[in-house]
Short mmCIF file of C-alpha atoms in Angstrom, two decimals:
data_model
loop_
_atom_site.label_atom_id
_atom_site.label_comp_id
_atom_site.label_asym_id
_atom_site.label_seq_id
_atom_site.Cartn_x
_atom_site.Cartn_y
_atom_site.Cartn_z
CA MET S 1 -8.98 17.19 -25.61
CA ALA S 2 -10.08 13.57 -25.96
CA GLU S 3 -12.73 12.81 -23.41
CA PRO S 4 -12.75 9.13 -22.40
CA PHE S 5 -15.78 6.92 -23.06
CA TYR S 6 -17.08 6.52 -19.51
CA ALA S 7 -20.64 5.69 -18.49
CA SER S 8 -20.28 7.92 -15.46
CA LYS S 9 -17.86 10.61 -14.34
CA THR S 10 -17.32 8.97 -10.96
CA GLU S 11 -18.18 5.26 -11.10
CA TYR S 12 -16.27 4.33 -14.23
CA VAL S 13 -13.88 1.90 -12.51
CA ASP S 14 -16.76 0.03 -10.85
CA ARG S 15 -18.63 -0.06 -14.13
CA ALA S 16 -15.58 -1.44 -15.94
CA LEU S 17 -15.11 -4.12 -13.27
CA LEU S 18 -18.70 -5.24 -13.73
CA GLY S 19 -18.13 -5.53 -17.46
CA PHE S 20 -14.81 -7.30 -16.95
CA ALA S 21 -16.32 -9.90 -14.60
CA ARG S 22 -19.23 -10.46 -16.99
CA ASP S 23 -16.87 -10.93 -19.94
CA HIS S 24 -14.62 -13.35 -18.05
CA ALA S 25 -17.11 -15.22 -15.88
CA ASP S 26 -15.22 -18.44 -16.69
CA VAL S 27 -12.06 -17.14 -14.98
CA VAL S 28 -13.00 -14.59 -12.29
CA GLU S 29 -15.77 -13.49 -10.00
CA LEU S 30 -16.31 -9.98 -8.66
CA SER S 31 -17.09 -8.94 -5.11
CA THR S 32 -18.70 -5.50 -5.06
CA ASP S 33 -18.70 -4.70 -1.30
CA PRO S 34 -15.84 -4.39 -0.81
CA VAL S 35 -14.54 -4.48 -4.37
CA TYR S 36 -12.12 -7.26 -5.27
CA VAL S 37 -11.72 -9.81 -8.07
CA ARG S 38 -11.20 -13.47 -7.26
CA SER S 39 -10.13 -16.48 -9.32
CA ILE S 40 -12.74 -19.20 -9.60
CA ASP S 41 -10.09 -21.90 -10.12
CA ARG S 42 -6.80 -22.75 -8.43
CA ASP S 43 -4.22 -25.52 -8.58
CA PRO S 44 -5.07 -28.01 -5.80
CA ARG S 45 -1.38 -28.12 -4.81
CA ARG S 46 -1.39 -24.40 -3.97
CA GLN S 47 -1.04 -23.83 -0.20
CA VAL S 48 -0.64 -20.05 -0.12
CA GLY S 49 -3.05 -17.62 -1.79
CA LEU S 50 -1.54 -14.74 -3.79
CA LEU S 51 -3.16 -11.31 -3.72
CA SER S 52 -2.03 -8.08 -5.30
CA GLY S 53 -3.65 -4.76 -5.94
CA GLY S 54 -3.10 -1.09 -6.48
CA GLY S 55 -4.51 1.79 -8.40
CA SER S 56 -6.57 1.14 -11.52
CA GLY S 57 -5.41 2.32 -14.93
CA HIS S 58 -2.69 -0.35 -15.32
CA GLU S 59 -4.91 -3.13 -16.70
CA PRO S 60 -4.42 -6.00 -17.21
CA MET S 61 -2.39 -5.56 -14.01
CA HIS S 62 -3.79 -6.61 -11.54
CA VAL S 63 -7.33 -7.90 -12.09
CA GLY S 64 -6.35 -9.31 -15.50
CA LEU S 65 -3.61 -11.37 -13.86
CA VAL S 66 -6.09 -13.17 -11.60
CA GLY S 67 -6.56 -16.83 -12.52
CA ARG S 68 -5.06 -20.26 -12.21
CA GLY S 69 -1.26 -20.08 -12.14
CA MET S 70 -1.02 -16.44 -11.06
CA LEU S 71 -3.09 -14.34 -8.60
CA ASP S 72 -5.93 -15.75 -6.49
CA ALA S 73 -7.35 -12.26 -5.99
CA ALA S 74 -6.73 -8.59 -6.74
CA ALA S 75 -7.92 -5.43 -5.00
CA PRO S 76 -8.27 -2.52 -7.45
CA GLY S 77 -8.32 1.06 -6.18
CA ARG S 78 -9.61 4.06 -8.08
CA VAL S 79 -7.44 5.26 -10.97
CA PHE S 80 -3.86 5.60 -9.68
CA ALA S 81 -5.05 5.37 -6.03
CA SER S 82 -4.38 2.70 -3.43
CA PRO S 83 -7.20 0.25 -2.63
CA HIS S 84 -8.84 0.63 0.79
CA ASN S 85 -7.51 -1.70 3.48
CA ARG S 86 -10.91 -3.41 3.66
CA GLN S 87 -10.69 -4.50 -0.01
CA VAL S 88 -7.28 -6.03 0.67
CA TYR S 89 -8.47 -7.58 3.93
CA GLU S 90 -11.65 -9.19 2.57
CA GLY S 91 -9.93 -10.17 -0.69
CA SER S 92 -7.16 -11.83 1.32
CA ARG S 93 -9.65 -13.75 3.44
CA ALA S 94 -11.20 -15.04 0.22
CA ALA S 95 -7.81 -15.83 -1.35
CA ALA S 96 -6.00 -17.38 1.63
CA GLY S 97 -5.02 -21.04 1.44
CA PRO S 98 -4.16 -23.37 4.31
CA GLY S 99 -0.65 -21.81 4.32
CA GLY S 100 -1.97 -18.24 4.44
CA VAL S 101 -1.82 -15.40 1.95
CA LEU S 102 1.01 -13.51 0.27
CA HIS S 103 0.64 -9.82 -0.66
CA ILE S 104 2.54 -8.61 -3.72
CA VAL S 105 2.79 -4.84 -3.22
CA LYS S 106 4.25 -2.17 -5.46
CA ASN S 107 6.34 0.35 -3.55
CA TYR S 108 4.06 3.35 -3.03
CA THR S 109 3.34 4.85 0.40
CA GLY S 110 -0.45 4.47 0.17
CA ASP S 111 -0.24 0.86 -0.97
CA ARG S 112 2.28 -0.01 1.75
CA ILE S 113 0.07 1.41 4.49
CA ASN S 114 -3.23 -0.02 3.27
CA PHE S 115 -1.79 -3.49 2.63
CA GLY S 116 -0.04 -3.20 6.02
CA ILE S 117 -3.30 -2.44 7.84
CA ALA S 118 -4.98 -5.36 6.08
CA ALA S 119 -2.08 -7.63 7.07
CA GLU S 120 -2.50 -6.66 10.72
CA ARG S 121 -6.21 -7.47 10.54
CA LEU S 122 -5.44 -10.85 8.97
CA ARG S 123 -2.88 -11.65 11.71
CA HIS S 124 -5.52 -10.65 14.26
CA ASP S 125 -7.77 -13.29 12.65
CA GLY S 126 -5.00 -15.90 12.80
CA ILE S 127 -4.33 -15.97 9.03
CA PRO S 128 -0.61 -16.17 8.17
CA VAL S 129 0.32 -13.25 5.90
CA ALA S 130 3.53 -11.89 4.40
CA ARG S 131 4.53 -9.30 1.82
CA VAL S 132 6.81 -9.06 -1.19
CA LEU S 133 7.52 -5.42 -2.02
CA VAL S 134 8.33 -4.69 -5.67
CA ASP S 135 10.65 -1.70 -6.26
CA ASP S 136 12.25 -1.96 -9.69
CA ASP S 137 12.19 1.54 -11.25
CA VAL S 138 15.79 2.78 -11.48
CA ALA S 139 14.60 6.31 -12.34
CA THR S 140 13.55 6.75 -8.70
CA GLU S 141 16.72 5.41 -7.11
CA SER S 142 17.90 8.20 -4.84
CA GLN S 143 19.83 8.61 -1.62
CA GLU S 144 17.85 11.77 -0.79
CA THR S 145 14.46 10.29 0.07
CA ALA S 146 13.37 7.36 2.19
CA THR S 147 10.57 6.37 -0.18
CA GLY S 148 12.81 4.27 -2.42
CA ARG S 149 12.31 3.02 -5.98
CA ARG S 150 8.79 2.78 -7.40
CA GLY S 151 7.26 -0.56 -8.24
CA THR S 152 6.45 -0.94 -11.95
CA GLY S 153 6.73 -3.59 -14.67
CA ALA S 154 8.67 -6.18 -12.67
CA THR S 155 5.43 -6.80 -10.76
CA VAL S 156 4.09 -8.83 -13.71
CA LEU S 157 7.16 -11.10 -13.71
CA VAL S 158 7.03 -11.47 -9.91
CA GLU S 159 3.35 -12.44 -10.08
CA LYS S 160 4.02 -15.00 -12.85
CA LEU S 161 7.01 -16.63 -11.16
CA LEU S 162 5.55 -16.66 -7.64
CA GLY S 163 2.27 -18.01 -9.01
CA ALA S 164 4.12 -20.97 -10.54
CA ALA S 165 6.07 -21.55 -7.31
CA ALA S 166 2.85 -21.43 -5.28
CA ASP S 167 1.34 -24.03 -7.62
CA ARG S 168 4.21 -26.36 -6.72
CA GLY S 169 3.12 -26.09 -3.09
CA ALA S 170 5.69 -23.54 -1.85
CA GLY S 171 5.02 -22.18 1.64
CA LEU S 172 4.81 -18.55 2.72
CA ASP S 173 8.46 -18.19 3.82
CA GLU S 174 9.72 -19.85 0.65
CA LEU S 175 7.61 -17.54 -1.52
CA VAL S 176 8.82 -14.43 0.34
CA ALA S 177 12.46 -15.49 -0.07
CA LEU S 178 11.97 -16.25 -3.78
CA GLY S 179 10.03 -13.02 -4.35
CA GLU S 180 12.67 -10.88 -2.67
CA THR S 181 15.41 -12.54 -4.70
CA ILE S 182 13.52 -11.95 -7.96
CA VAL S 183 12.84 -8.31 -7.05
CA GLY S 184 16.50 -7.84 -6.14
CA ARG S 185 17.47 -9.06 -9.63
CA SER S 186 14.82 -7.05 -11.55
CA ARG S 187 15.01 -3.43 -12.70
CA SER S 188 13.05 -1.19 -15.08
CA ILE S 189 13.06 2.18 -16.83
CA ALA S 190 10.24 3.92 -18.74
CA VAL S 191 9.98 6.69 -21.36
CA ALA S 192 7.00 8.57 -22.76
CA SER S 193 6.38 10.90 -25.71
CA LEU S 194 2.80 11.82 -24.70
CA ALA S 195 1.11 11.95 -21.30
CA GLN S 196 -1.93 9.89 -20.41
CA THR S 197 -5.40 11.46 -20.68
CA SER S 198 -6.79 12.52 -17.31
CA PRO S 199 -10.03 10.61 -16.67
CA VAL S 200 -11.38 13.69 -14.88
CA THR S 201 -10.55 16.52 -17.26
CA GLY S 202 -9.94 14.69 -20.55
CA GLU S 203 -6.72 16.72 -20.85
CA PRO S 204 -3.16 15.33 -21.05
CA GLY S 205 -1.64 14.70 -17.62
CA PHE S 206 1.34 16.88 -18.56
CA ASP S 207 2.56 18.84 -21.55
CA LEU S 208 5.49 17.72 -23.64
CA GLU S 209 6.88 19.57 -26.64
CA PRO S 210 7.17 17.66 -29.93
CA GLY S 211 10.58 16.02 -30.22
CA GLN S 212 10.89 15.69 -26.43
CA LEU S 213 10.78 12.57 -24.27
CA GLU S 214 10.13 12.09 -20.57
CA TYR S 215 13.01 9.84 -19.57
CA GLY S 216 12.27 7.90 -16.36
CA VAL S 217 8.52 8.58 -16.34
CA GLY S 218 6.28 6.93 -13.72
CA ILE S 219 3.19 4.82 -14.32
CA HIS S 220 0.84 7.36 -12.68
CA GLY S 221 1.76 10.26 -14.89
CA GLU S 222 4.49 11.37 -12.50
CA ARG S 223 6.84 13.40 -14.64
CA ALA S 224 10.39 12.23 -15.02
CA LYS S 225 13.38 14.07 -13.55
CA HIS S 226 14.66 14.53 -17.09
CA THR S 227 13.04 15.69 -20.30
CA ILE S 228 15.38 14.85 -23.18
CA ALA S 229 15.59 15.62 -26.87
CA ARG S 230 14.39 12.53 -28.69
CA PRO S 231 17.27 10.38 -29.95
CA SER S 232 16.98 7.55 -32.51
CA LEU S 233 15.29 4.43 -31.15
CA GLU S 234 18.61 2.58 -31.30
CA GLU S 235 20.30 5.27 -29.18
CA LEU S 236 17.35 5.50 -26.79
CA VAL S 237 17.24 1.75 -26.20
CA ALA S 238 21.03 1.63 -25.74
CA ARG S 239 20.75 4.27 -23.00
CA MET S 240 17.83 2.48 -21.31
CA VAL S 241 19.63 -0.88 -21.44
CA GLU S 242 22.70 0.74 -19.91
CA ASP S 243 20.59 2.26 -17.09
CA VAL S 244 18.89 -1.06 -16.31
CA VAL S 245 21.93 -3.34 -16.65
CA SER S 246 24.09 -1.03 -14.53
CA HIS S 247 21.57 -1.44 -11.67
CA LEU S 248 21.50 -5.25 -11.95
CA PRO S 249 23.89 -7.83 -10.60
CA GLY S 250 26.25 -9.25 -13.27
CA GLY S 251 25.09 -12.11 -15.48
CA ARG S 252 24.80 -13.44 -19.00
CA SER S 253 21.06 -14.09 -19.43
CA VAL S 254 17.83 -12.26 -18.65
CA PHE S 255 14.08 -12.33 -18.83
CA LEU S 256 13.19 -9.31 -20.98
CA PHE S 257 9.82 -7.57 -20.63
CA VAL S 258 9.01 -4.76 -23.06
CA ASN S 259 5.88 -3.10 -21.73
CA GLY S 260 3.57 -0.70 -23.49
CA LEU S 261 2.31 2.27 -21.46
CA GLY S 262 -1.12 2.24 -23.12
CA GLY S 263 -0.84 4.38 -26.24
CA THR S 264 1.86 2.37 -28.00
CA THR S 265 1.18 -0.12 -30.81
CA TYR S 266 2.53 -3.65 -31.02
CA ILE S 267 4.50 -2.60 -34.11
CA GLU S 268 6.28 -0.03 -31.95
CA LEU S 269 6.75 -2.44 -29.05
CA TYR S 270 8.27 -5.10 -31.30
CA ASN S 271 10.62 -2.48 -32.79
CA VAL S 272 11.69 -1.66 -29.25
CA PHE S 273 12.01 -5.35 -28.44
CA ALA S 274 14.17 -6.11 -31.49
CA GLU S 275 16.45 -3.17 -30.68
CA THR S 276 16.70 -4.27 -27.06
CA VAL S 277 17.63 -7.85 -27.97
CA ASP S 278 20.40 -6.48 -30.22
CA ALA S 279 21.62 -4.06 -27.56
CA LEU S 280 21.83 -6.91 -25.06
CA ALA S 281 23.56 -9.19 -27.58
CA SER S 282 26.26 -6.57 -28.05
CA ARG S 283 26.83 -6.84 -24.28
CA ASP S 284 26.92 -10.63 -24.54
CA ILE S 285 23.65 -10.95 -22.60
CA ALA S 286 21.17 -13.53 -23.91
CA VAL S 287 17.39 -13.12 -23.70
CA GLU S 288 16.30 -16.38 -22.11
CA ARG S 289 12.55 -15.61 -22.10
CA SER S 290 10.55 -12.55 -23.10
CA LEU S 291 7.22 -10.84 -22.71
CA VAL S 292 6.04 -8.04 -25.01
CA GLY S 293 2.81 -6.08 -24.70
CA PRO S 294 0.89 -3.50 -22.67
CA TYR S 295 0.72 -5.43 -19.38
CA THR S 296 1.42 -2.44 -17.07
CA PRO S 297 0.16 0.66 -18.85
CA ALA S 298 -0.52 4.09 -17.42
CA LEU S 299 -3.97 4.59 -18.96
CA ASP S 300 -3.22 5.71 -22.55
CA MET S 301 0.28 7.12 -22.14
CA LYS S 302 2.39 6.86 -25.28
CA GLY S 303 5.57 5.24 -24.20
CA PHE S 304 7.15 2.02 -23.10
CA SER S 305 9.23 0.50 -20.35
CA ILE S 306 12.00 -2.08 -20.37
CA THR S 307 12.24 -4.54 -17.45
CA MET S 308 14.94 -7.15 -17.04
CA THR S 309 15.38 -9.95 -14.55
CA MET S 310 18.97 -11.17 -14.37
CA LEU S 311 19.15 -14.96 -14.10
CA GLU S 312 21.62 -16.94 -12.02
CA PRO S 313 23.27 -19.95 -13.76
CA SER S 314 23.30 -21.97 -10.53
CA VAL S 315 19.51 -21.55 -10.22
CA GLU S 316 18.78 -22.24 -13.90
CA THR S 317 20.71 -25.53 -13.95
CA HIS S 318 18.80 -26.79 -10.91
CA PRO S 319 16.74 -29.95 -11.62
CA SER S 320 13.56 -28.00 -10.75
CA GLY S 321 14.02 -25.98 -13.96
CA GLY S 322 14.96 -22.73 -12.25
CA TRP S 323 13.14 -19.46 -12.87
CA THR S 324 12.79 -20.39 -16.55
CA GLY S 325 10.69 -23.35 -15.45
CA LEU S 326 8.51 -21.01 -13.39
CA PHE S 327 8.22 -18.62 -16.35
CA ASP S 328 7.07 -21.45 -18.63
CA ALA S 329 4.61 -22.98 -16.14
CA PRO S 330 0.92 -22.93 -17.11
CA ALA S 331 -1.16 -19.82 -16.36
CA TRP S 332 -4.75 -19.11 -17.27
CA THR S 333 -5.67 -15.50 -16.56
CA THR S 334 -7.58 -13.04 -18.72
CA GLY S 335 -4.45 -11.01 -19.48
CA LEU S 336 -1.68 -13.62 -19.65
CA ARG S 337 -1.95 -17.27 -20.74
CA LYS S 338 0.72 -19.93 -21.02
CA MET J 1 -19.14 4.25 28.13
CA LEU J 2 -15.47 4.87 27.32
CA MET J 3 -16.05 5.85 23.68
CA ASN J 4 -18.64 8.43 24.80
CA LEU J 5 -15.96 10.06 26.93
CA TYR J 6 -13.45 9.93 24.05
CA LEU J 7 -16.06 11.50 21.77
CA GLU J 8 -16.71 14.21 24.35
CA ALA J 9 -12.97 15.00 24.40
CA ALA J 10 -12.71 14.94 20.59
CA GLU J 11 -15.72 17.27 20.25
CA SER J 12 -14.18 19.71 22.75
CA ALA J 13 -10.77 19.56 21.08
CA TYR J 14 -12.10 19.60 17.49
CA GLY J 15 -11.10 23.21 16.76
CA GLU J 16 -7.59 22.83 18.20
CA LEU J 17 -6.97 19.50 16.44
CA THR J 18 -8.08 20.95 13.13
CA ARG J 19 -5.90 24.02 13.56
CA LEU J 20 -2.87 21.86 14.44
CA ASP J 21 -3.40 19.58 11.44
CA GLN J 22 -3.93 22.50 9.08
CA ALA J 23 -0.53 23.83 10.10
CA ALA J 24 1.20 20.59 9.14
CA GLY J 25 -1.08 18.41 7.03
CA ASP J 26 -4.39 18.57 5.24
CA GLY J 27 -6.49 19.59 8.22
CA ASP J 28 -8.81 16.59 8.30
CA TYR J 29 -7.56 14.98 11.51
CA GLY J 30 -10.20 16.51 13.79
CA ASP J 31 -12.93 15.57 11.34
CA ASN J 32 -11.74 11.98 11.00
CA LEU J 33 -11.39 11.43 14.75
CA ARG J 34 -14.76 13.03 15.53
CA GLU J 35 -16.62 11.26 12.73
CA GLY J 36 -15.03 7.94 13.66
CA LEU J 37 -16.02 8.27 17.30
CA ARG J 38 -19.52 9.44 16.42
CA GLY J 39 -19.94 6.39 14.18
CA ALA J 40 -18.49 4.06 16.81
CA VAL J 41 -20.68 5.40 19.62
CA ALA J 42 -23.77 5.02 17.46
CA ARG J 43 -22.93 1.33 16.92
CA ILE J 44 -21.88 0.30 20.42
CA PRO J 45 -24.70 -1.49 22.30
CA THR J 46 -25.65 0.24 25.58
CA ASP J 47 -24.75 -2.82 27.66
CA ALA J 48 -21.40 -3.40 25.92
CA ASP J 49 -18.33 -4.36 27.93
CA LEU J 50 -15.01 -2.58 27.32
CA ALA J 51 -13.80 -5.26 24.88
CA THR J 52 -16.95 -4.86 22.76
CA GLU J 53 -16.57 -1.08 22.83
CA PHE J 54 -13.04 -1.31 21.41
CA GLU J 55 -13.92 -4.03 18.90
CA THR J 56 -16.96 -2.16 17.58
CA ALA J 57 -14.98 1.07 17.32
CA ALA J 58 -12.12 -0.82 15.63
CA THR J 59 -14.33 -2.11 12.83
CA TYR J 60 -15.81 1.33 12.24
CA PHE J 61 -12.44 3.11 12.17
CA LEU J 62 -10.85 0.42 9.96
CA ASP J 63 -13.70 0.16 7.47
CA GLU J 64 -15.27 3.59 7.32
CA VAL J 65 -12.93 6.37 8.47
CA GLY J 66 -10.86 8.26 5.93
CA GLY J 67 -7.28 9.43 5.95
CA THR J 68 -4.41 7.28 7.09
CA SER J 69 -4.84 8.04 10.78
CA GLY J 70 -8.41 6.68 10.96
CA PRO J 71 -7.56 3.08 10.01
CA LEU J 72 -4.40 3.25 12.15
CA ILE J 73 -6.52 4.18 15.20
CA GLY J 74 -8.71 1.24 14.19
CA LEU J 75 -5.66 -1.03 14.38
CA LEU J 76 -4.93 0.16 17.92
CA PHE J 77 -8.53 -0.47 18.98
CA ASN J 78 -8.45 -3.89 17.31
CA ASP J 79 -5.52 -5.03 19.43
CA VAL J 80 -6.93 -3.52 22.64
CA GLY J 81 -10.30 -5.17 22.00
CA GLY J 82 -8.68 -8.53 21.30
CA SER J 83 -6.55 -8.35 24.43
CA LEU J 84 -9.53 -7.41 26.64
CA ASP J 85 -11.59 -10.15 25.04
CA ARG J 86 -8.97 -12.73 25.98
CA GLY J 87 -7.78 -11.31 29.32
CA GLY J 88 -10.79 -9.56 30.88
CA ASP J 89 -11.16 -5.78 31.27
CA GLY J 90 -8.48 -5.28 33.96
CA ASP J 91 -5.46 -3.03 33.60
CA ASP J 92 -3.07 -5.85 32.63
CA ALA J 93 -5.04 -6.77 29.51
CA LEU J 94 -5.65 -3.10 28.70
CA VAL J 95 -1.95 -2.23 28.88
CA ALA J 96 -1.01 -5.36 26.89
CA GLY J 97 -3.52 -4.40 24.20
CA LEU J 98 -2.27 -0.80 24.05
CA ALA J 99 1.30 -2.09 23.72
CA ALA J 100 0.34 -4.54 20.94
CA GLY J 101 -1.61 -1.85 19.07
CA THR J 102 1.25 0.62 19.35
CA ALA J 103 3.61 -1.99 17.89
CA ALA J 104 1.15 -2.64 15.06
CA ILE J 105 0.95 1.07 14.18
CA SER J 106 4.73 1.26 14.17
CA ARG J 107 4.98 -1.76 11.84
CA VAL J 108 2.31 -0.61 9.43
CA GLY J 109 3.27 3.06 9.33
CA GLU J 110 6.97 2.08 9.23
CA ALA J 111 7.53 4.85 11.78
CA SER J 112 9.17 5.04 15.21
CA VAL J 113 9.04 7.25 18.27
CA GLY J 114 10.70 10.55 17.34
CA ASP J 115 9.18 10.76 13.84
CA ARG J 116 6.50 13.21 15.06
CA THR J 117 3.44 10.99 14.75
CA MET J 118 0.77 9.54 17.04
CA LEU J 119 3.48 7.11 18.19
CA ASP J 120 5.20 9.94 20.09
CA CYS J 121 2.32 9.91 22.55
CA LEU J 122 1.49 6.21 22.44
CA GLY J 123 5.03 4.81 22.74
CA PRO J 124 6.21 6.72 25.83
CA THR J 125 2.80 6.44 27.51
CA VAL J 126 2.82 2.66 27.07
CA ASP J 127 6.32 2.70 28.58
CA ASP J 128 4.94 4.69 31.56
CA LEU J 129 2.14 2.15 31.96
CA ARG J 130 4.51 -0.80 31.88
CA ALA J 131 6.81 0.82 34.42
CA ALA J 132 3.95 1.76 36.80
CA ARG J 133 3.27 -0.40 39.84
CA PRO J 134 -0.31 -1.66 40.06
CA PRO J 135 -2.85 -0.31 40.57
CA VAL J 136 -2.39 2.05 37.61
CA ASP J 137 -2.92 5.73 38.46
CA TRP J 138 -4.75 6.61 35.23
CA THR J 139 -5.00 10.30 36.11
CA MET J 140 -1.23 10.53 36.36
CA VAL J 141 -0.76 8.46 33.19
CA ALA J 142 -3.10 10.75 31.24
CA ASN J 143 -1.24 13.84 32.41
CA GLN J 144 2.02 12.23 31.29
CA ALA J 145 0.40 11.39 27.93
CA PHE J 146 -0.41 15.10 27.42
CA ASP J 147 3.21 15.95 28.25
CA HIS J 148 4.46 13.45 25.67
CA ALA J 149 2.07 14.81 23.05
CA ARG J 150 3.07 18.43 23.75
CA ALA J 151 6.75 17.46 23.43
CA THR J 152 6.19 16.74 19.71
CA SER J 153 6.32 20.55 19.25
CA ASP J 154 10.11 20.24 19.07
CA LEU J 155 10.19 17.35 16.62
CA LEU J 156 10.84 17.54 12.89
CA PRO J 157 8.33 15.44 10.92
CA ARG J 158 9.87 12.52 9.01
CA MET J 159 6.79 10.43 8.19
CA GLY J 160 3.25 11.10 7.12
CA ARG J 161 1.97 14.12 5.29
CA ALA J 162 3.62 16.51 7.75
CA SER J 163 7.01 15.42 6.35
CA TYR J 164 6.22 17.48 3.25
CA VAL J 165 6.24 20.73 5.25
CA GLY J 166 9.35 19.83 7.29
CA GLN J 167 10.63 22.61 9.50
CA ARG J 168 7.40 24.60 9.20
CA ALA J 169 5.60 22.05 11.41
CA VAL J 170 7.97 22.65 14.33
CA GLY J 171 6.60 24.82 17.16
CA ASN J 172 3.17 23.20 17.40
CA PRO J 173 2.44 19.72 18.71
CA ASP J 174 1.42 16.96 16.32
CA ALA J 175 -2.35 16.60 15.97
CA GLY J 176 -2.15 12.80 15.86
CA ALA J 177 -0.16 12.66 19.10
CA MET J 178 -2.64 15.03 20.75
CA GLY J 179 -5.53 12.84 19.60
CA MET J 180 -3.93 9.91 21.42
CA ALA J 181 -3.52 11.99 24.61
CA LEU J 182 -7.29 12.50 24.45
CA LEU J 183 -7.74 8.71 24.46
CA PHE J 184 -5.79 8.57 27.72
CA TRP J 185 -7.91 11.45 29.04
CA ALA J 186 -11.00 9.33 28.34
CA LEU J 187 -9.45 6.20 29.88
CA ALA J 188 -8.56 8.19 33.02
CA VAL J 189 -12.08 9.60 33.42
CA TYR J 190 -13.53 6.14 32.69
CA ARG J 191 -11.37 4.41 35.29
CA ASP J 192 -11.46 7.20 37.91
CA PRO J 193 -14.13 9.90 37.39
CA SER J 194 -12.98 11.65 40.58
CA GLY J 195 -9.65 12.58 38.92
CA ARG J 196 -11.29 14.59 36.16
CA ALA J 197 -10.52 17.99 37.69
CA GLN J 198 -6.82 17.16 37.73
CA LEU J 199 -6.72 16.55 33.97
CA PRO J 200 -6.17 19.13 31.21
CA ASP J 201 -9.31 20.58 29.61
CA PRO J 202 -9.62 19.07 26.09
CA ALA J 203 -11.07 22.37 24.87
CA ARG J 204 -7.84 24.15 25.83
CA LEU J 205 -5.03 21.87 24.74
CA LEU J 206 -2.32 24.47 24.26
#
């Protein structure tokens, strides 16, 4: 039992957002009715506003990725719950540029429907709107259900790359096409050794015996299909790399994102990262760019995820600088700066 | 006022709608529809035209009503209100708005006719309306809408919360489809009060 430090049992997300906006008043501003966070600065070349959102508990995603170079606005729901369509709708109206607004949506039924309702309202108002759906989690790839793969860590990479493209003046159609290509070349897998603490009960979200790992865990405390005996880190990473690479198109270089799930130290994450770089090298896959840190946690879950985006040589040698150029482009958010 | 009539129908059918939704979902459909219509009626000015009725109800359902069905009904109203606002309150604009709203629900819910949702009443009833020669016989259309809603009894749920109970939902009509039949009941009484006796009683849906 480790009760969280909340000012209130029910309003803790709102309270945190107030504190966040106060702390980062130079980057964001907060709307409280309905609740959304908006960037106070944007590149003047940007034609299309970018908005994302989803359940809280994954900070810095998404409110911490609002700022010049990435998101124009984010709509946070309650912990692990979709935002209301009105948050997405009003946030989109605030974020839209002359070329409209792009929604970056993780693949969960509630998010799809609430962003979809907001999109219909925006179209009704004459604001061009489109969606990029992120579905990268290979643990949920199944022929049996129509719900498809969950959206997880790849969302951070999609938001970084699309933000840079939007800053170059890309239009809505161009951003959708780029976003769908990036998503199609990005996959993830996550493991956990301890569940997150429930904000309601203060108890672990699920029980796990010592020496066991949830292999393919979700970012909302959804249990994995498999609980495995804990192998060495080298063996674990080799298995995860195999699972991700086997779901990606072929290629020789990747963006590598090692994400902490909230209860994992940087020492651990950099151990994971070093092992992953070696595992990829043994497959003759180079790590072109990397990101390491808890950017998409699940509250305080002890675990990590590995996300890779497979690059295309023909894109990378393009005079525009390819996706690497987008990765390196400036960004000034509270959670990610370049 | 149209929304008063729809509220009257939803109040009468509240028990049946709740029972149907409890059998397949979480049982809040009757509450959401009734609360949404109560809120809408309280906000509609007494001298409102039909477009204003739909637009006021749309905002309330979209912003304030819970569940997934509430905001989806708001989407339907939004398109009907917009169409009436542009095209006047005749049947052409009404049918065009109902068709646009039905398409919007299908897009957003990523569902089609046959999935055992509100679309199984809306879709075929909009088809009936498009096929009908003017002037529209709203009493007949509403009776057909009830037939379409009742026919969901045979359908296996694929979308929405009812999909979690699968085969166990079969045998009763879908609450969401029945809620849409009640909208056509209200439209029929609104357009032609004399046809009321030829319509099903909302208090006895089954």
